Amino acid sequence: MFGRPRRRLADLTTRRRAWLTGVTALVLVSAALGATTAAGADDDRCQAREYFVSPDGSDHKGPGDESRPWRTVQHARDYIRGQRDTDAMGCDIVVNIRAGDYIVDETITFTEADSGSNGHSVVYRSYDGPGQARFLGARPVTGWEPYDGQIYRARVDRGEPFHTLYEGGRRATTAREPNRRSDEEWAPYFVSGPARPDRTGTQSQLWFNTGEWDQSWDLSQAQVVIWSGGRWAWFTDTVPIQSVNWGRNQVHLDYWTRYHTSNDERGSRYFLQNSLDLLDQPGEYHYDHDDGMLYYWPRSGSIDDATVWAPTVRTILDIAGSSPTARVHDLRFQGLALAYTDFVDWYRYGWISKGDSGERRAYPIYDRQVELPRNRFGAVTLTNTRHIDLRDLHIANTGFTAVFLLFANDHVTVSGSLLEYLGGDGIKVEGPYPGDGDLAHDNVFTNNYIHHVGELVPGDASGVEIQNSGSNEVSHSVIEHSARYAVSLRTRPEIPNEDNYASGNALEYLRIAHVGKDSGDTGAIYAYAVHNEEPHLPPTSVLNQITIDDVHADPSMEDGPPHGVHMDFGGCGFRFSNIEVSNVQGDAYHNGKGCNVKENVSWEADFDASRMQYDQIGVTDDFPYPTPNP
């Protein structure tokens, strides 16, 4: 009953081989489902050992059964870990988590000592249905008092500052200037002064235009959120201000931005945030890190009608083995809701130059392609894992990525899950460094609804990002509302194909809409350096039965327009079948090379819409949550 998850689709390697030789996927799916049903019959004869956790339970007494449950998952984990020392698993072990809120003040960790064994899993599930057991990485703010007009204040002295805030199930906006046009948009922006020969150090400095900033503003804790690179719109940096020279309209930043703040005689789009002087509309907040005072203008206008959540952790579940050879395995997390996690005090994607990390690697240039170590986290973070099943989750209102797979992870499944209102990516896979070995592969992300990604990091927002990892599957999903990508497949063009692990991925039955909303030189589906030369072998990556609609950037974006599909820097080795792209600002398909196979695609004259399986595209009928756009 609680055995290893049944895969919805057939084995990836077999499926791709069949696809490329003309065998239909339907036959393979039927065969795979039949095989797994037979295997599941043995599990039905096994009596799982069950424990219970409840918000009103106790970790100090009781056996953790249905009538006397424990209070925390941590206690259940530790008890099971102790039992496992003397008791080999003969069946699954199930921890039933009753409905209610579980406040997480410290990340809940799982190591290889918590793994299943003998082909059985340890299961942590929401007993009363999907989304009913809620793990909240925040605490409600209390003790509000009137401050100024509609602004209230409360003391929140946690020892560590927090960097995002939530009210009523949505993120509050850090007080900013210019004010954002709506909760759905990042614009409008200021534009920094252009570069000039007398202006040097434009990755650590910014020039503003006369009349746009008010010298009376207190900017002692303020930040700049900037699309660095001049007219480029590729990445955003969130950088604290170090000092302001009002006489020169010059700003010194605490950290370098990824690209120059001005480029090609044009400035970069940016906004200011995090000053009480900028708090001037509902839904905005300012947290004074120095004195622990939080200021907030409730969306409803009355603090009595608001529940405001201040984050306590960045990661709720951390699943990490101690090394690639000592992995966590055979764990399932089913039906859990996770929400309200924190962001960071400053953010930049990647190192500035090759070798900046200081690590001795075969390809130092790859430092520019990975998250800084401080930014490698999600609400769920997995490192050194195998056969982990994340099923029917509801992850919402995160400071950064929802599910982050870092380095060595294979056969991880994320399925039936609703991921929404995310500070970073929905699902991010960052595989190993090139040359370290193919340690991240064969992960399956299926039947997921992912929307509103990149709320705090619009410059690298993706519903699903797969970095230097191959033989993964993204299928039967909806991805909507992103400043940049829906799906991104990436490595580096300097990496030779023998050390490039990014091939052999499958994207199928995807509905993509409302992406590329604020960025340029991008695509709803984007591939960067997946193959650095035109391959002589048949394609290994397949894209099939995908619709892409509404790919338009904000009018303030002056870079190249976003495309439907963008194969960048050697995006070769793909077979495109049954792809329909509509209502796109740039090209439906953008690639200077003729290195991919295309069959029944809407940008070619012989496209036949009757071959599209619209009723199978997107999440399936058994998706466990209400969908925003059924």
PDB file of C-alpha atoms in Angstrom, residues 353-503:
ATOM      1  CA  SER A 353      34.669  35.547 -12.995  1.00  0.00           C
ATOM      2  CA  LYS A 354      35.992  32.049 -13.559  1.00  0.00           C
ATOM      3  CA  GLY A 355      37.681  30.528 -10.548  1.00  0.00           C
ATOM      4  CA  ASP A 356      36.151  33.032  -8.128  1.00  0.00           C
ATOM      5  CA  SER A 357      34.852  30.267  -5.858  1.00  0.00           C
ATOM      6  CA  GLY A 358      38.407  29.250  -4.976  1.00  0.00           C
ATOM      7  CA  GLU A 359      37.554  25.593  -5.548  1.00  0.00           C
ATOM      8  CA  ARG A 360      39.891  23.530  -7.719  1.00  0.00           C
ATOM      9  CA  ARG A 361      37.707  22.351 -10.579  1.00  0.00           C
ATOM     10  CA  ALA A 362      38.314  21.056 -14.091  1.00  0.00           C
ATOM     11  CA  TYR A 363      36.408  24.011 -15.574  1.00  0.00           C
ATOM     12  CA  PRO A 364      36.769  27.174 -13.443  1.00  0.00           C
ATOM     13  CA  ILE A 365      34.467  29.084 -15.823  1.00  0.00           C
ATOM     14  CA  TYR A 366      31.602  27.037 -14.412  1.00  0.00           C
ATOM     15  CA  ASP A 367      31.689  29.203 -11.273  1.00  0.00           C
ATOM     16  CA  ARG A 368      29.711  31.777 -13.274  1.00  0.00           C
ATOM     17  CA  GLN A 369      26.919  29.272 -13.889  1.00  0.00           C
ATOM     18  CA  VAL A 370      26.056  28.136 -10.362  1.00  0.00           C
ATOM     19  CA  GLU A 371      24.369  29.655  -7.355  1.00  0.00           C
ATOM     20  CA  LEU A 372      26.672  31.065  -4.715  1.00  0.00           C
ATOM     21  CA  PRO A 373      26.879  28.589  -1.794  1.00  0.00           C
ATOM     22  CA  ARG A 374      24.833  30.980   0.370  1.00  0.00           C
ATOM     23  CA  ASN A 375      21.957  30.762  -2.126  1.00  0.00           C
ATOM     24  CA  ARG A 376      21.728  26.995  -2.527  1.00  0.00           C
ATOM     25  CA  PHE A 377      18.493  26.329  -0.698  1.00  0.00           C
ATOM     26  CA  GLY A 378      14.783  25.774  -1.136  1.00  0.00           C
ATOM     27  CA  ALA A 379      11.778  25.274   1.089  1.00  0.00           C
ATOM     28  CA  VAL A 380      12.709  21.628   0.463  1.00  0.00           C
ATOM     29  CA  THR A 381      16.421  21.077  -0.176  1.00  0.00           C
ATOM     30  CA  LEU A 382      17.836  17.733  -1.307  1.00  0.00           C
ATOM     31  CA  THR A 383      21.548  16.875  -1.392  1.00  0.00           C
ATOM     32  CA  ASN A 384      23.001  13.400  -1.934  1.00  0.00           C
ATOM     33  CA  THR A 385      19.681  11.563  -2.284  1.00  0.00           C
ATOM     34  CA  ARG A 386      18.180   8.705  -4.249  1.00  0.00           C
ATOM     35  CA  HIS A 387      14.576   7.481  -4.546  1.00  0.00           C
ATOM     36  CA  ILE A 388      12.959  10.356  -2.677  1.00  0.00           C
ATOM     37  CA  ASP A 389       9.243  10.803  -3.409  1.00  0.00           C
ATOM     38  CA  LEU A 390       7.694  14.261  -2.918  1.00  0.00           C
ATOM     39  CA  ARG A 391       4.029  13.690  -3.632  1.00  0.00           C
ATOM     40  CA  ASP A 392       0.905  15.902  -3.496  1.00  0.00           C
ATOM     41  CA  LEU A 393       2.709  18.793  -1.809  1.00  0.00           C
ATOM     42  CA  HIS A 394       1.443  22.356  -1.605  1.00  0.00           C
ATOM     43  CA  ILE A 395       4.402  24.737  -1.415  1.00  0.00           C
ATOM     44  CA  ALA A 396       3.505  28.424  -1.377  1.00  0.00           C
ATOM     45  CA  ASN A 397       4.963  31.771  -0.395  1.00  0.00           C
ATOM     46  CA  THR A 398       8.626  30.890  -0.316  1.00  0.00           C
ATOM     47  CA  GLY A 399      11.566  33.220   0.076  1.00  0.00           C
ATOM     48  CA  PHE A 400      13.463  31.383  -2.634  1.00  0.00           C
ATOM     49  CA  THR A 401      13.058  28.131  -4.575  1.00  0.00           C
ATOM     50  CA  ALA A 402      10.332  25.636  -3.661  1.00  0.00           C
ATOM     51  CA  VAL A 403      12.282  22.374  -4.288  1.00  0.00           C
ATOM     52  CA  PHE A 404      16.071  22.563  -4.758  1.00  0.00           C
ATOM     53  CA  LEU A 405      18.045  19.460  -5.822  1.00  0.00           C
ATOM     54  CA  LEU A 406      21.739  20.159  -5.270  1.00  0.00           C
ATOM     55  CA  PHE A 407      24.553  18.065  -6.775  1.00  0.00           C
ATOM     56  CA  ALA A 408      24.102  14.262  -6.364  1.00  0.00           C
ATOM     57  CA  ASN A 409      20.411  13.377  -6.644  1.00  0.00           C
ATOM     58  CA  ASP A 410      18.808  10.707  -8.789  1.00  0.00           C
ATOM     59  CA  HIS A 411      15.396   9.088  -9.050  1.00  0.00           C
ATOM     60  CA  VAL A 412      13.748  11.908  -7.136  1.00  0.00           C
ATOM     61  CA  THR A 413      10.056  12.366  -7.943  1.00  0.00           C
ATOM     62  CA  VAL A 414       7.992  15.527  -7.486  1.00  0.00           C
ATOM     63  CA  SER A 415       4.401  14.812  -8.480  1.00  0.00           C
ATOM     64  CA  GLY A 416       0.840  15.990  -7.955  1.00  0.00           C
ATOM     65  CA  SER A 417       2.084  19.197  -6.339  1.00  0.00           C
ATOM     66  CA  LEU A 418       0.939  22.812  -6.344  1.00  0.00           C
ATOM     67  CA  LEU A 419       3.856  25.254  -6.215  1.00  0.00           C
ATOM     68  CA  GLU A 420       2.823  28.916  -6.125  1.00  0.00           C
ATOM     69  CA  TYR A 421       3.950  32.435  -5.222  1.00  0.00           C
ATOM     70  CA  LEU A 422       7.616  31.576  -5.045  1.00  0.00           C
ATOM     71  CA  GLY A 423      10.554  33.881  -4.439  1.00  0.00           C
ATOM     72  CA  GLY A 424      12.757  31.864  -6.799  1.00  0.00           C
ATOM     73  CA  ASP A 425      12.277  28.812  -9.024  1.00  0.00           C
ATOM     74  CA  GLY A 426       9.597  26.177  -8.696  1.00  0.00           C
ATOM     75  CA  ILE A 427      11.926  23.176  -9.040  1.00  0.00           C
ATOM     76  CA  LYS A 428      15.659  23.668  -9.477  1.00  0.00           C
ATOM     77  CA  VAL A 429      18.189  20.934 -10.236  1.00  0.00           C
ATOM     78  CA  GLU A 430      21.824  21.958  -9.936  1.00  0.00           C
ATOM     79  CA  GLY A 431      23.860  18.962 -10.962  1.00  0.00           C
ATOM     80  CA  PRO A 432      27.541  18.330 -10.327  1.00  0.00           C
ATOM     81  CA  TYR A 433      30.387  20.415 -11.669  1.00  0.00           C
ATOM     82  CA  PRO A 434      31.483  19.262 -15.140  1.00  0.00           C
ATOM     83  CA  GLY A 435      34.087  16.536 -14.812  1.00  0.00           C
ATOM     84  CA  ASP A 436      32.908  15.424 -11.360  1.00  0.00           C
ATOM     85  CA  GLY A 437      30.827  12.572 -12.764  1.00  0.00           C
ATOM     86  CA  ASP A 438      27.196  12.196 -13.815  1.00  0.00           C
ATOM     87  CA  LEU A 439      25.680  12.181 -10.313  1.00  0.00           C
ATOM     88  CA  ALA A 440      22.293  13.859 -10.977  1.00  0.00           C
ATOM     89  CA  HIS A 441      19.923  12.137 -13.362  1.00  0.00           C
ATOM     90  CA  ASP A 442      16.653  10.253 -13.844  1.00  0.00           C
ATOM     91  CA  ASN A 443      14.497  12.575 -11.779  1.00  0.00           C
ATOM     92  CA  VAL A 444      10.798  12.898 -12.596  1.00  0.00           C
ATOM     93  CA  PHE A 445       8.696  16.048 -12.206  1.00  0.00           C
ATOM     94  CA  THR A 446       5.171  15.236 -13.279  1.00  0.00           C
ATOM     95  CA  ASN A 447       1.581  16.384 -12.756  1.00  0.00           C
ATOM     96  CA  ASN A 448       2.558  19.676 -11.097  1.00  0.00           C
ATOM     97  CA  TYR A 449       0.942  23.109 -11.272  1.00  0.00           C
ATOM     98  CA  ILE A 450       3.597  25.824 -10.918  1.00  0.00           C
ATOM     99  CA  HIS A 451       2.753  29.517 -11.064  1.00  0.00           C
ATOM    100  CA  HIS A 452       4.024  32.930  -9.978  1.00  0.00           C
ATOM    101  CA  VAL A 453       7.715  32.101  -9.783  1.00  0.00           C
ATOM    102  CA  GLY A 454      10.600  34.510  -9.261  1.00  0.00           C
ATOM    103  CA  GLU A 455       8.713  37.009  -7.131  1.00  0.00           C
ATOM    104  CA  LEU A 456      11.983  38.052  -5.444  1.00  0.00           C
ATOM    105  CA  VAL A 457      14.454  36.848  -8.104  1.00  0.00           C
ATOM    106  CA  PRO A 458      12.778  37.675 -11.430  1.00  0.00           C
ATOM    107  CA  GLY A 459      16.085  37.580 -13.336  1.00  0.00           C
ATOM    108  CA  ASP A 460      16.557  33.839 -12.968  1.00  0.00           C
ATOM    109  CA  ALA A 461      12.958  32.738 -12.530  1.00  0.00           C
ATOM    110  CA  SER A 462      11.976  29.347 -13.927  1.00  0.00           C
ATOM    111  CA  GLY A 463       9.137  26.954 -13.263  1.00  0.00           C
ATOM    112  CA  VAL A 464      11.640  24.117 -13.663  1.00  0.00           C
ATOM    113  CA  GLU A 465      15.386  24.656 -14.105  1.00  0.00           C
ATOM    114  CA  ILE A 466      17.703  21.750 -14.863  1.00  0.00           C
ATOM    115  CA  GLN A 467      21.392  22.589 -14.714  1.00  0.00           C
ATOM    116  CA  ASN A 468      24.014  20.120 -15.952  1.00  0.00           C
ATOM    117  CA  SER A 469      21.762  17.124 -15.304  1.00  0.00           C
ATOM    118  CA  GLY A 470      20.350  14.666 -17.806  1.00  0.00           C
ATOM    119  CA  SER A 471      17.744  11.957 -18.315  1.00  0.00           C
ATOM    120  CA  ASN A 472      15.157  13.903 -16.323  1.00  0.00           C
ATOM    121  CA  GLU A 473      11.468  14.149 -17.141  1.00  0.00           C
ATOM    122  CA  VAL A 474       9.153  17.166 -16.881  1.00  0.00           C
ATOM    123  CA  SER A 475       5.654  16.137 -17.878  1.00  0.00           C
ATOM    124  CA  HIS A 476       1.887  16.690 -17.540  1.00  0.00           C
ATOM    125  CA  SER A 477       2.318  20.061 -15.873  1.00  0.00           C
ATOM    126  CA  VAL A 478       1.202  23.678 -16.055  1.00  0.00           C
ATOM    127  CA  ILE A 479       3.736  26.497 -15.690  1.00  0.00           C
ATOM    128  CA  GLU A 480       2.457  30.073 -15.618  1.00  0.00           C
ATOM    129  CA  HIS A 481       3.553  33.585 -14.742  1.00  0.00           C
ATOM    130  CA  SER A 482       7.296  34.031 -14.759  1.00  0.00           C
ATOM    131  CA  ALA A 483       9.468  37.043 -15.478  1.00  0.00           C
ATOM    132  CA  ARG A 484      11.824  34.807 -17.433  1.00  0.00           C
ATOM    133  CA  TYR A 485      11.577  31.076 -18.153  1.00  0.00           C
ATOM    134  CA  ALA A 486       9.024  28.310 -17.870  1.00  0.00           C
ATOM    135  CA  VAL A 487      11.615  25.527 -18.326  1.00  0.00           C
ATOM    136  CA  SER A 488      15.354  26.134 -18.516  1.00  0.00           C
ATOM    137  CA  LEU A 489      17.982  23.523 -19.470  1.00  0.00           C
ATOM    138  CA  ARG A 490      21.535  24.790 -19.012  1.00  0.00           C
ATOM    139  CA  THR A 491      25.245  24.185 -18.724  1.00  0.00           C
ATOM    140  CA  ARG A 492      28.186  26.187 -20.176  1.00  0.00           C
ATOM    141  CA  PRO A 493      29.307  26.481 -23.831  1.00  0.00           C
ATOM    142  CA  GLU A 494      32.956  26.075 -22.794  1.00  0.00           C
ATOM    143  CA  ILE A 495      32.317  22.537 -21.505  1.00  0.00           C
ATOM    144  CA  PRO A 496      33.127  19.743 -23.984  1.00  0.00           C
ATOM    145  CA  ASN A 497      30.340  17.284 -24.637  1.00  0.00           C
ATOM    146  CA  GLU A 498      32.086  14.436 -22.792  1.00  0.00           C
ATOM    147  CA  ASP A 499      31.819  16.384 -19.520  1.00  0.00           C
ATOM    148  CA  ASN A 500      28.391  17.830 -20.265  1.00  0.00           C
ATOM    149  CA  TYR A 501      25.640  16.015 -18.364  1.00  0.00           C
ATOM    150  CA  ALA A 502      22.672  18.059 -19.633  1.00  0.00           C
ATOM    151  CA  SER A 503      21.401  15.851 -22.460  1.00  0.00           C
TER     152      SER A 503
END
